[in-house]
CSV table of N, CA and C in Angstrom, one decimal:
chain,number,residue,atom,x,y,z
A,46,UNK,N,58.2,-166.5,170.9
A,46,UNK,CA,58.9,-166.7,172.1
A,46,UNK,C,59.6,-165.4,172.6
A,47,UNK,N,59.3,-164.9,174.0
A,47,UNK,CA,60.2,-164.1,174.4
A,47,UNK,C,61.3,-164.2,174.4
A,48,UNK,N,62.2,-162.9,174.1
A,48,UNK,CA,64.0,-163.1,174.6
A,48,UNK,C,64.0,-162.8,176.0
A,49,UNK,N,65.1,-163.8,176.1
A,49,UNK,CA,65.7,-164.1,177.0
A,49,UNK,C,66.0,-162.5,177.9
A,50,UNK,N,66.0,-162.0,179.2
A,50,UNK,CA,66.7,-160.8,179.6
A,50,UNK,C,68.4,-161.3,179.7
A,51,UNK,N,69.1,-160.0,179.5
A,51,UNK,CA,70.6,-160.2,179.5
A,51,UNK,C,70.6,-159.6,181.0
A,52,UNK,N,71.8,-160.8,181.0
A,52,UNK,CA,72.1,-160.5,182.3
A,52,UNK,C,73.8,-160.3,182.1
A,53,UNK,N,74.2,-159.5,182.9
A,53,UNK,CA,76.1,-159.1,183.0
A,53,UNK,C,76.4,-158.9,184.7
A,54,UNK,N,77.7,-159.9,184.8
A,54,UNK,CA,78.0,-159.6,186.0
A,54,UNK,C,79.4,-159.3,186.0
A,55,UNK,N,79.7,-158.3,187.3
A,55,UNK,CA,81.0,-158.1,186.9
A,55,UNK,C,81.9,-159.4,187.8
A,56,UNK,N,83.0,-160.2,186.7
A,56,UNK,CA,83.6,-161.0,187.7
A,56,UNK,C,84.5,-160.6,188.2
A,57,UNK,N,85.6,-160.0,188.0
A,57,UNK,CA,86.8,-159.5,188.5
A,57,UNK,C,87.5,-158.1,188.4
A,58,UNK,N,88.3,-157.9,189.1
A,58,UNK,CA,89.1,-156.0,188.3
A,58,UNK,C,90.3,-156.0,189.1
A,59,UNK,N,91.3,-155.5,188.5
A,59,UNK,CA,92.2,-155.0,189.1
A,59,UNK,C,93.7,-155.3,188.5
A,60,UNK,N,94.6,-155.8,188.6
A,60,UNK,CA,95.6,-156.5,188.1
A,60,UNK,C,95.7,-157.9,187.5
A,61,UNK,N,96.0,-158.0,186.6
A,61,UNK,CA,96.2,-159.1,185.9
A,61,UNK,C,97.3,-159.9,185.3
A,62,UNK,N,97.4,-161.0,185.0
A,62,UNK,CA,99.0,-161.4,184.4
A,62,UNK,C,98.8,-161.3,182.7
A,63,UNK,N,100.0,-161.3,182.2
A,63,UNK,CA,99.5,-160.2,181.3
A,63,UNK,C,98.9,-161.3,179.6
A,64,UNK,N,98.1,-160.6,179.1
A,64,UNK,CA,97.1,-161.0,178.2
A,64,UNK,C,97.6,-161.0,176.6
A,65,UNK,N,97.2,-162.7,176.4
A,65,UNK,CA,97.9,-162.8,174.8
A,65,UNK,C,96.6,-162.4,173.9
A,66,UNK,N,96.2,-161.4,173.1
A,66,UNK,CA,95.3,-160.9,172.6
A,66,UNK,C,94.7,-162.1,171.6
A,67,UNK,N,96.2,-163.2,170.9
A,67,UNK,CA,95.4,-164.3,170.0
A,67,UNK,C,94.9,-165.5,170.8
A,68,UNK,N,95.1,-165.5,172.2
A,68,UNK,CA,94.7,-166.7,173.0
A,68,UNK,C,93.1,-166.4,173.1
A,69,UNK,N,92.6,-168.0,173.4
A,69,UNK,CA,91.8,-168.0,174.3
A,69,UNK,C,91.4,-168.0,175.5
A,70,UNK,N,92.7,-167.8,176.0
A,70,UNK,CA,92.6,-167.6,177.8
A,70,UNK,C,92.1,-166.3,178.1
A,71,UNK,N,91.6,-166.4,179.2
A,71,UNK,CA,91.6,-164.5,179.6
A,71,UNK,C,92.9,-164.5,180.6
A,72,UNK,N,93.4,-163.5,181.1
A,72,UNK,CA,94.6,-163.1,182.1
A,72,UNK,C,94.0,-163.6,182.9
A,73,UNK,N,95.0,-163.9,184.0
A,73,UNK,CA,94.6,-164.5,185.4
A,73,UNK,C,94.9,-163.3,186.4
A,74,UNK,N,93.6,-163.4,187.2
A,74,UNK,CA,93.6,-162.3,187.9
A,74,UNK,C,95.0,-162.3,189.1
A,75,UNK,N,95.6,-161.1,189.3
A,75,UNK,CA,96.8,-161.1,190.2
A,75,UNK,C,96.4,-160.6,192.1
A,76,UNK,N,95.7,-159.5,191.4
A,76,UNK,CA,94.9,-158.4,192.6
A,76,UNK,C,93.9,-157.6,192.4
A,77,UNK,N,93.1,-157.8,193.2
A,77,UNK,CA,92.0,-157.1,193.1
A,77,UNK,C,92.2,-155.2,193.7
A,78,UNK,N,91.7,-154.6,192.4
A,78,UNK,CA,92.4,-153.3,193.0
A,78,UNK,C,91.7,-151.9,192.2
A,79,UNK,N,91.8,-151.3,192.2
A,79,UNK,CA,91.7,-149.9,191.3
A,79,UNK,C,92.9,-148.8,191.6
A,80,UNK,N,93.8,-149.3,192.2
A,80,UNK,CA,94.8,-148.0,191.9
A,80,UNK,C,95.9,-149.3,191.9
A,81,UNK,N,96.6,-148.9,190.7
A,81,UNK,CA,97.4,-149.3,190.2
A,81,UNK,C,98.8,-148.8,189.7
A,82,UNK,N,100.3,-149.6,190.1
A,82,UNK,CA,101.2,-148.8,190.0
A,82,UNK,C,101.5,-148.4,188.1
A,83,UNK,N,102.2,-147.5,187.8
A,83,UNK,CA,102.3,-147.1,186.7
A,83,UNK,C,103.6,-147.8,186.6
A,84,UNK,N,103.4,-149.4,185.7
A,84,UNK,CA,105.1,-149.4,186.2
A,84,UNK,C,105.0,-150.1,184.6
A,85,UNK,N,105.8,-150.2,183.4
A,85,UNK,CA,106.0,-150.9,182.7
A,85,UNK,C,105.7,-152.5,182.5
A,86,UNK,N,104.1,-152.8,181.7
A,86,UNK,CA,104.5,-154.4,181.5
A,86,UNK,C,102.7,-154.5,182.8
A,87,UNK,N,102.6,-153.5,183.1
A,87,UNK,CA,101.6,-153.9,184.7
A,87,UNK,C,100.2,-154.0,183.3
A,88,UNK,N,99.4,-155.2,184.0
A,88,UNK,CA,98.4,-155.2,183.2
A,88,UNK,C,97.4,-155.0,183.8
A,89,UNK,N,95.8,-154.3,184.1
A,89,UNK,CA,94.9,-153.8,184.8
A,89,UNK,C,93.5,-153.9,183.5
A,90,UNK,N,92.3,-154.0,184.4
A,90,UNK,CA,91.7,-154.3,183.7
A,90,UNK,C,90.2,-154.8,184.6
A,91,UNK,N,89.1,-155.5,183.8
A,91,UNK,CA,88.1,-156.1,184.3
A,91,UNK,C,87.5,-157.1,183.3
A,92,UNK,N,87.1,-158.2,184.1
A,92,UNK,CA,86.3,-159.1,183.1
A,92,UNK,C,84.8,-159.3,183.5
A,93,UNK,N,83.7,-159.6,182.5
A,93,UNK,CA,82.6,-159.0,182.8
A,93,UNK,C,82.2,-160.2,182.3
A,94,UNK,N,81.0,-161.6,182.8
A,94,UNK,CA,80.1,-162.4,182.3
A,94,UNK,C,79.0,-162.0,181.8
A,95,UNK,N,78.7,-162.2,180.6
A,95,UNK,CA,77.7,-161.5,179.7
A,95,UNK,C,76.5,-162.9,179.4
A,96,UNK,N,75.5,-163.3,180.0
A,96,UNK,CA,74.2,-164.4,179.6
A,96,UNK,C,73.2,-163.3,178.6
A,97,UNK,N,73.2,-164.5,177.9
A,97,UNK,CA,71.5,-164.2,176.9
A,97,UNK,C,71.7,-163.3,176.3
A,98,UNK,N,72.8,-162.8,175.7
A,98,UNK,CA,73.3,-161.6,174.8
A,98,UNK,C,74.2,-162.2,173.1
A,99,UNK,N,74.1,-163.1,173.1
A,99,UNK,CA,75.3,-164.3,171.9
A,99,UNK,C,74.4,-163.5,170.4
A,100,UNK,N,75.2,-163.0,169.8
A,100,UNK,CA,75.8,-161.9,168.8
A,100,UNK,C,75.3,-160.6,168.8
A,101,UNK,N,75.2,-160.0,169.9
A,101,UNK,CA,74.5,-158.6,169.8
A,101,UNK,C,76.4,-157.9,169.8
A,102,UNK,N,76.3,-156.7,169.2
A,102,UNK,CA,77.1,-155.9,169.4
A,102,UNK,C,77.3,-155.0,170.4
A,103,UNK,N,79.1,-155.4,171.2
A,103,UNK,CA,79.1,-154.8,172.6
A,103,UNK,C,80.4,-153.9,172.5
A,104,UNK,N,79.8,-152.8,172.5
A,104,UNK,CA,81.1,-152.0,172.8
A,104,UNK,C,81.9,-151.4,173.7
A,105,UNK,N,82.8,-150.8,173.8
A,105,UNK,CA,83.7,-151.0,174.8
A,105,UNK,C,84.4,-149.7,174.2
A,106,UNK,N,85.3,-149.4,175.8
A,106,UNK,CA,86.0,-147.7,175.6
A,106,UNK,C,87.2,-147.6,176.8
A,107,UNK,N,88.0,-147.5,176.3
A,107,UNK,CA,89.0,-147.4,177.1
A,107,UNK,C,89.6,-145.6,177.5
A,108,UNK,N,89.0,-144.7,178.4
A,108,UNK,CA,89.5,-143.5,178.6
A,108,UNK,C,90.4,-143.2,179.5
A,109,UNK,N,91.5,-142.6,178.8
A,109,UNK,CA,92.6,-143.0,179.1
A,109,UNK,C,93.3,-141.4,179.9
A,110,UNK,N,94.2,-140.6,180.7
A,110,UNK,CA,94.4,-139.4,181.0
A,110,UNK,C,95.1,-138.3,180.3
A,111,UNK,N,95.5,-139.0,179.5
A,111,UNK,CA,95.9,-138.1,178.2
A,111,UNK,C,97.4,-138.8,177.1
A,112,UNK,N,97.4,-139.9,176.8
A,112,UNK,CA,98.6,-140.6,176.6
A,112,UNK,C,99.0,-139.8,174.9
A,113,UNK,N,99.7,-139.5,174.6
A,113,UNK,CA,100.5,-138.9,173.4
A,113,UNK,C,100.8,-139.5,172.3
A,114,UNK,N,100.0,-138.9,171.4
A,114,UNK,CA,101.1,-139.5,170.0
A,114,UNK,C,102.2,-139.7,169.4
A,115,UNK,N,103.1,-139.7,168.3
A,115,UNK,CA,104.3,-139.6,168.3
A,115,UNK,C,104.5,-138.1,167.9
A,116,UNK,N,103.6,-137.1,168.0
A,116,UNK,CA,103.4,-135.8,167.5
A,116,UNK,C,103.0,-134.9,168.7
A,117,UNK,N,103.0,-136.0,169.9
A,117,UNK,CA,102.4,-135.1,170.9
A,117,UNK,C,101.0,-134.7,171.4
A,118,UNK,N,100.3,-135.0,170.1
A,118,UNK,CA,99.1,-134.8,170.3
A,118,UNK,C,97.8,-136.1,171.3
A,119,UNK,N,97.3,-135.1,171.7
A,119,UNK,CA,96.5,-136.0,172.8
A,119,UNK,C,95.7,-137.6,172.2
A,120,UNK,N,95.9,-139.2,172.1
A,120,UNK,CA,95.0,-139.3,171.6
A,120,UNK,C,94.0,-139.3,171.9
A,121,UNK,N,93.1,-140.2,170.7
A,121,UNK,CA,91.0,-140.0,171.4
A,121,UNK,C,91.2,-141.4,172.6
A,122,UNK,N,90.3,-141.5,173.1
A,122,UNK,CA,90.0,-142.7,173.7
A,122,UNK,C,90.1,-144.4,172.9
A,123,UNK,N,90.5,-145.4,173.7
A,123,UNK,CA,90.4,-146.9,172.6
A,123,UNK,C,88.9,-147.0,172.9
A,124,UNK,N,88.8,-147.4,171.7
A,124,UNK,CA,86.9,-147.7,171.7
A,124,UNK,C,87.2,-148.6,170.3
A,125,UNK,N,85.7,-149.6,170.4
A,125,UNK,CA,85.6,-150.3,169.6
A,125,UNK,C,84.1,-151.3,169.5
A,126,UNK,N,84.1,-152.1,168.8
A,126,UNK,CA,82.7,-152.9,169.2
A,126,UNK,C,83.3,-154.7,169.0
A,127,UNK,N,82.7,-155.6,169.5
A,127,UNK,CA,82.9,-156.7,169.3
A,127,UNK,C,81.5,-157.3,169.3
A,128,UNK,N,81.9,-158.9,168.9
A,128,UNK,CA,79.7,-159.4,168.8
A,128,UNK,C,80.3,-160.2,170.3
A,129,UNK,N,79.1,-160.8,171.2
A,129,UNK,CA,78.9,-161.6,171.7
A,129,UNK,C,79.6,-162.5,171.1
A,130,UNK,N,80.3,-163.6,171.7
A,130,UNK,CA,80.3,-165.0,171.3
A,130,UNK,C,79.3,-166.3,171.6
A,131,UNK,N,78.8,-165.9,172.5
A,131,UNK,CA,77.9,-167.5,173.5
A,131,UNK,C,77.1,-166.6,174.0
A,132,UNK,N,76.3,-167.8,174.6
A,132,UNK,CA,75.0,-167.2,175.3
A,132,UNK,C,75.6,-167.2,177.0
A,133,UNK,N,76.8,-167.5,177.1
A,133,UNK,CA,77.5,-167.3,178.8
A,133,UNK,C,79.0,-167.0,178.1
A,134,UNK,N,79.2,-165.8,178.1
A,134,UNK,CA,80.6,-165.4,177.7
A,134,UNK,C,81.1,-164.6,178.9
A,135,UNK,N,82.5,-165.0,179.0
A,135,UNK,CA,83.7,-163.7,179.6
A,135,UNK,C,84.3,-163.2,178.7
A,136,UNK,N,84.4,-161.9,179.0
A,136,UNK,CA,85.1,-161.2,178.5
A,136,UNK,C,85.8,-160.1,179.0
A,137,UNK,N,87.2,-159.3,178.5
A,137,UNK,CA,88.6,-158.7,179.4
A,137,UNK,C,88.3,-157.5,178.7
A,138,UNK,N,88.3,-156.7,179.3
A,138,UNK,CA,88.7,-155.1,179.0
A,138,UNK,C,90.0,-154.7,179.8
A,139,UNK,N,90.8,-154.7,179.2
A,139,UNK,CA,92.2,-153.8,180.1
A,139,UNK,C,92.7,-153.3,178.9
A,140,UNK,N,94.0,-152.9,179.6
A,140,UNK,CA,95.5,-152.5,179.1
A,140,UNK,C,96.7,-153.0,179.8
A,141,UNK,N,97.8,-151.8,179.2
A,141,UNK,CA,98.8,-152.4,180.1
A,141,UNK,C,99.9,-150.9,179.8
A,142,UNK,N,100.7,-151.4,180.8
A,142,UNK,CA,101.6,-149.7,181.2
A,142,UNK,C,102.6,-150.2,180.1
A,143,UNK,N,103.5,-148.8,179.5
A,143,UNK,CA,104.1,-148.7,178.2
A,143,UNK,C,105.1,-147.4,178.4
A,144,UNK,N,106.3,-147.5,177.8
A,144,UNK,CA,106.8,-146.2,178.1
A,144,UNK,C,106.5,-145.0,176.8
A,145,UNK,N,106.5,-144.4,177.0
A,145,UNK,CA,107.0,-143.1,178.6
A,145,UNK,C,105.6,-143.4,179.4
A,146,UNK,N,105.9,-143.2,180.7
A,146,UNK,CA,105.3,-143.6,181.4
A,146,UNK,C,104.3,-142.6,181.5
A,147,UNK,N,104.9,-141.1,181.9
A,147,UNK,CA,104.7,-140.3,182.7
A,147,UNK,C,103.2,-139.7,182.0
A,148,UNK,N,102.4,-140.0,180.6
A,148,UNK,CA,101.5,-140.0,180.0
A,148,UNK,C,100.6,-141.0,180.6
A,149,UNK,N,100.7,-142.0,181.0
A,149,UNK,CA,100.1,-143.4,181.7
A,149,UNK,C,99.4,-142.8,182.9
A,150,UNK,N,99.9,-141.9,183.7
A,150,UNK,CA,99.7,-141.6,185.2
A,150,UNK,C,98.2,-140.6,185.3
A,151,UNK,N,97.1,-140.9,185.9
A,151,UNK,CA,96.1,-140.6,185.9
A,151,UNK,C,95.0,-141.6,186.0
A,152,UNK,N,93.3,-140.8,185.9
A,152,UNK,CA,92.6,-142.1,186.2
A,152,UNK,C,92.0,-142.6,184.4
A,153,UNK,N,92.0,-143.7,184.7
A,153,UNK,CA,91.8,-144.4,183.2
A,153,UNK,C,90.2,-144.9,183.3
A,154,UNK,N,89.5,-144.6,182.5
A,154,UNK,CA,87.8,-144.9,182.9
A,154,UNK,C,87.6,-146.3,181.5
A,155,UNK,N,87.0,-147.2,181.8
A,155,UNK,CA,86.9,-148.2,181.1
A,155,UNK,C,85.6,-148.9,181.3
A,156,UNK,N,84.8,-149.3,180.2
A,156,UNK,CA,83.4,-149.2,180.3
A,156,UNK,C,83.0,-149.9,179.0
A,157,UNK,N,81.9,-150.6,179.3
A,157,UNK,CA,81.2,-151.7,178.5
A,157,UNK,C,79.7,-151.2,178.2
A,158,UNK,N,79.0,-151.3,176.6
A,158,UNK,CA,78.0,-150.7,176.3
A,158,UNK,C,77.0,-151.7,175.6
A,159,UNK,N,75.9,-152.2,175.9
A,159,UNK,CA,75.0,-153.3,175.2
A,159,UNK,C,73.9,-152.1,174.9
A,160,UNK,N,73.6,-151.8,173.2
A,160,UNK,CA,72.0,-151.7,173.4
A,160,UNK,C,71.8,-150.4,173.6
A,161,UNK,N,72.9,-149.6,173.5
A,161,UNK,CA,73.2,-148.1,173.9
A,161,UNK,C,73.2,-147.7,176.1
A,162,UNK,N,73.3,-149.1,176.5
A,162,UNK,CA,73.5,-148.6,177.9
A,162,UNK,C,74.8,-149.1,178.8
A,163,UNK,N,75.3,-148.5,179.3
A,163,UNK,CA,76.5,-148.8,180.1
A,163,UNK,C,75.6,-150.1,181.2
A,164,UNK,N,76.7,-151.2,180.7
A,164,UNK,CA,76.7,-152.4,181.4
A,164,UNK,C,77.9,-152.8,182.5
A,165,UNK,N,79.3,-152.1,182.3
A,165,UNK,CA,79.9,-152.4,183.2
A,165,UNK,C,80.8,-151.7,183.4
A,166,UNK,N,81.7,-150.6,184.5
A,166,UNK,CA,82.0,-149.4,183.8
A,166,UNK,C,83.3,-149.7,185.7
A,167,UNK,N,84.5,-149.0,184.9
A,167,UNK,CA,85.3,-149.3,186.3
A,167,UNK,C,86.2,-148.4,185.9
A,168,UNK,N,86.7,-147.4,187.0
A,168,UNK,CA,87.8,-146.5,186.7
A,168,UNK,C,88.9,-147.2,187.9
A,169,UNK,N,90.0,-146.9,186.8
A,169,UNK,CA,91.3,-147.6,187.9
A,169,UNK,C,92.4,-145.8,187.5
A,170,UNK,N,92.9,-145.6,188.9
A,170,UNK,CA,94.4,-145.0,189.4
A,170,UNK,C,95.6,-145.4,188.8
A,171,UNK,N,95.9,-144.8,188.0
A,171,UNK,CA,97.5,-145.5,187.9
A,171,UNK,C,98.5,-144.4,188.5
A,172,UNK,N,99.5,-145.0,189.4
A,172,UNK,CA,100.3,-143.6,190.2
A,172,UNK,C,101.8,-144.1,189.7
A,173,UNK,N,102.9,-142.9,190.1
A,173,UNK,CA,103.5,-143.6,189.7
A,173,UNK,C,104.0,-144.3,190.5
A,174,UNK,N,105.1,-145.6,190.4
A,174,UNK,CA,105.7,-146.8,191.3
A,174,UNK,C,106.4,-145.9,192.2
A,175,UNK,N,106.4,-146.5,193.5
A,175,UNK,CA,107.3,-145.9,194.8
A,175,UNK,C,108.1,-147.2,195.1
């Protein structure tokens, strides 16, 4: 039997309310946007529908403008891998603003990988609040 082709669509991006990591909710979308204030607590992000993909390994990368350690030092980017759950899953890639802010301020590139190829990829603005 052939496999199935995977299909990914992007559903949403921009601002979100903010996300309980043990829930099974995803955030509820606030505003659709890519530039985003740098304000404490602000959550930003995208959620992506993934068909015909249920346990392949998907990874994900959060590049960030240079956010600081407690040493100062630059860190690497958030990356990671997760499996599929279902053969029609959502799933959230974001963050959220944190102090010191002034490390937050920049463009943050955030991007989804099946199979070794970029499946869903979104850069958001964070300025600071006026």
């Amino acid at each position: 039997m052939a496999k199935r082709k995977t299909e990914v669509r992007l559903r949403t991006h921009g601002i979100y309310s903010k996300w309980e990591s043990g829930s099974k909710d995803l955030p509820r979308l606030q505003e659709v946007t890519t530039d985003v204030p740098a304000v404490v607590d602000v959550e930003f992000g995208f959620v992506v529908n993934i068909k015909n993909a249920k346990n392949q390994e998907l990874y994900f990368c959060i590049d960030h403008p240079g956010i600081r350690d407690d040493r100062g030092k630059r860190r690497a980017p958030f990356d990671g891998t997760v499996y599929v759950k279902t053969n029609d899953w959502d799933f959230y890639l974001g963050d959220t603003v944190w102090e010191p802010i002034a490390d937050k301020i920049g463009e943050w590139r955030m991007w989804l990988e099946l199979d070794g190829k970029v499946i869903a990829e979104k850069t958001f603005s964070l300025s600071s609040a006026t």
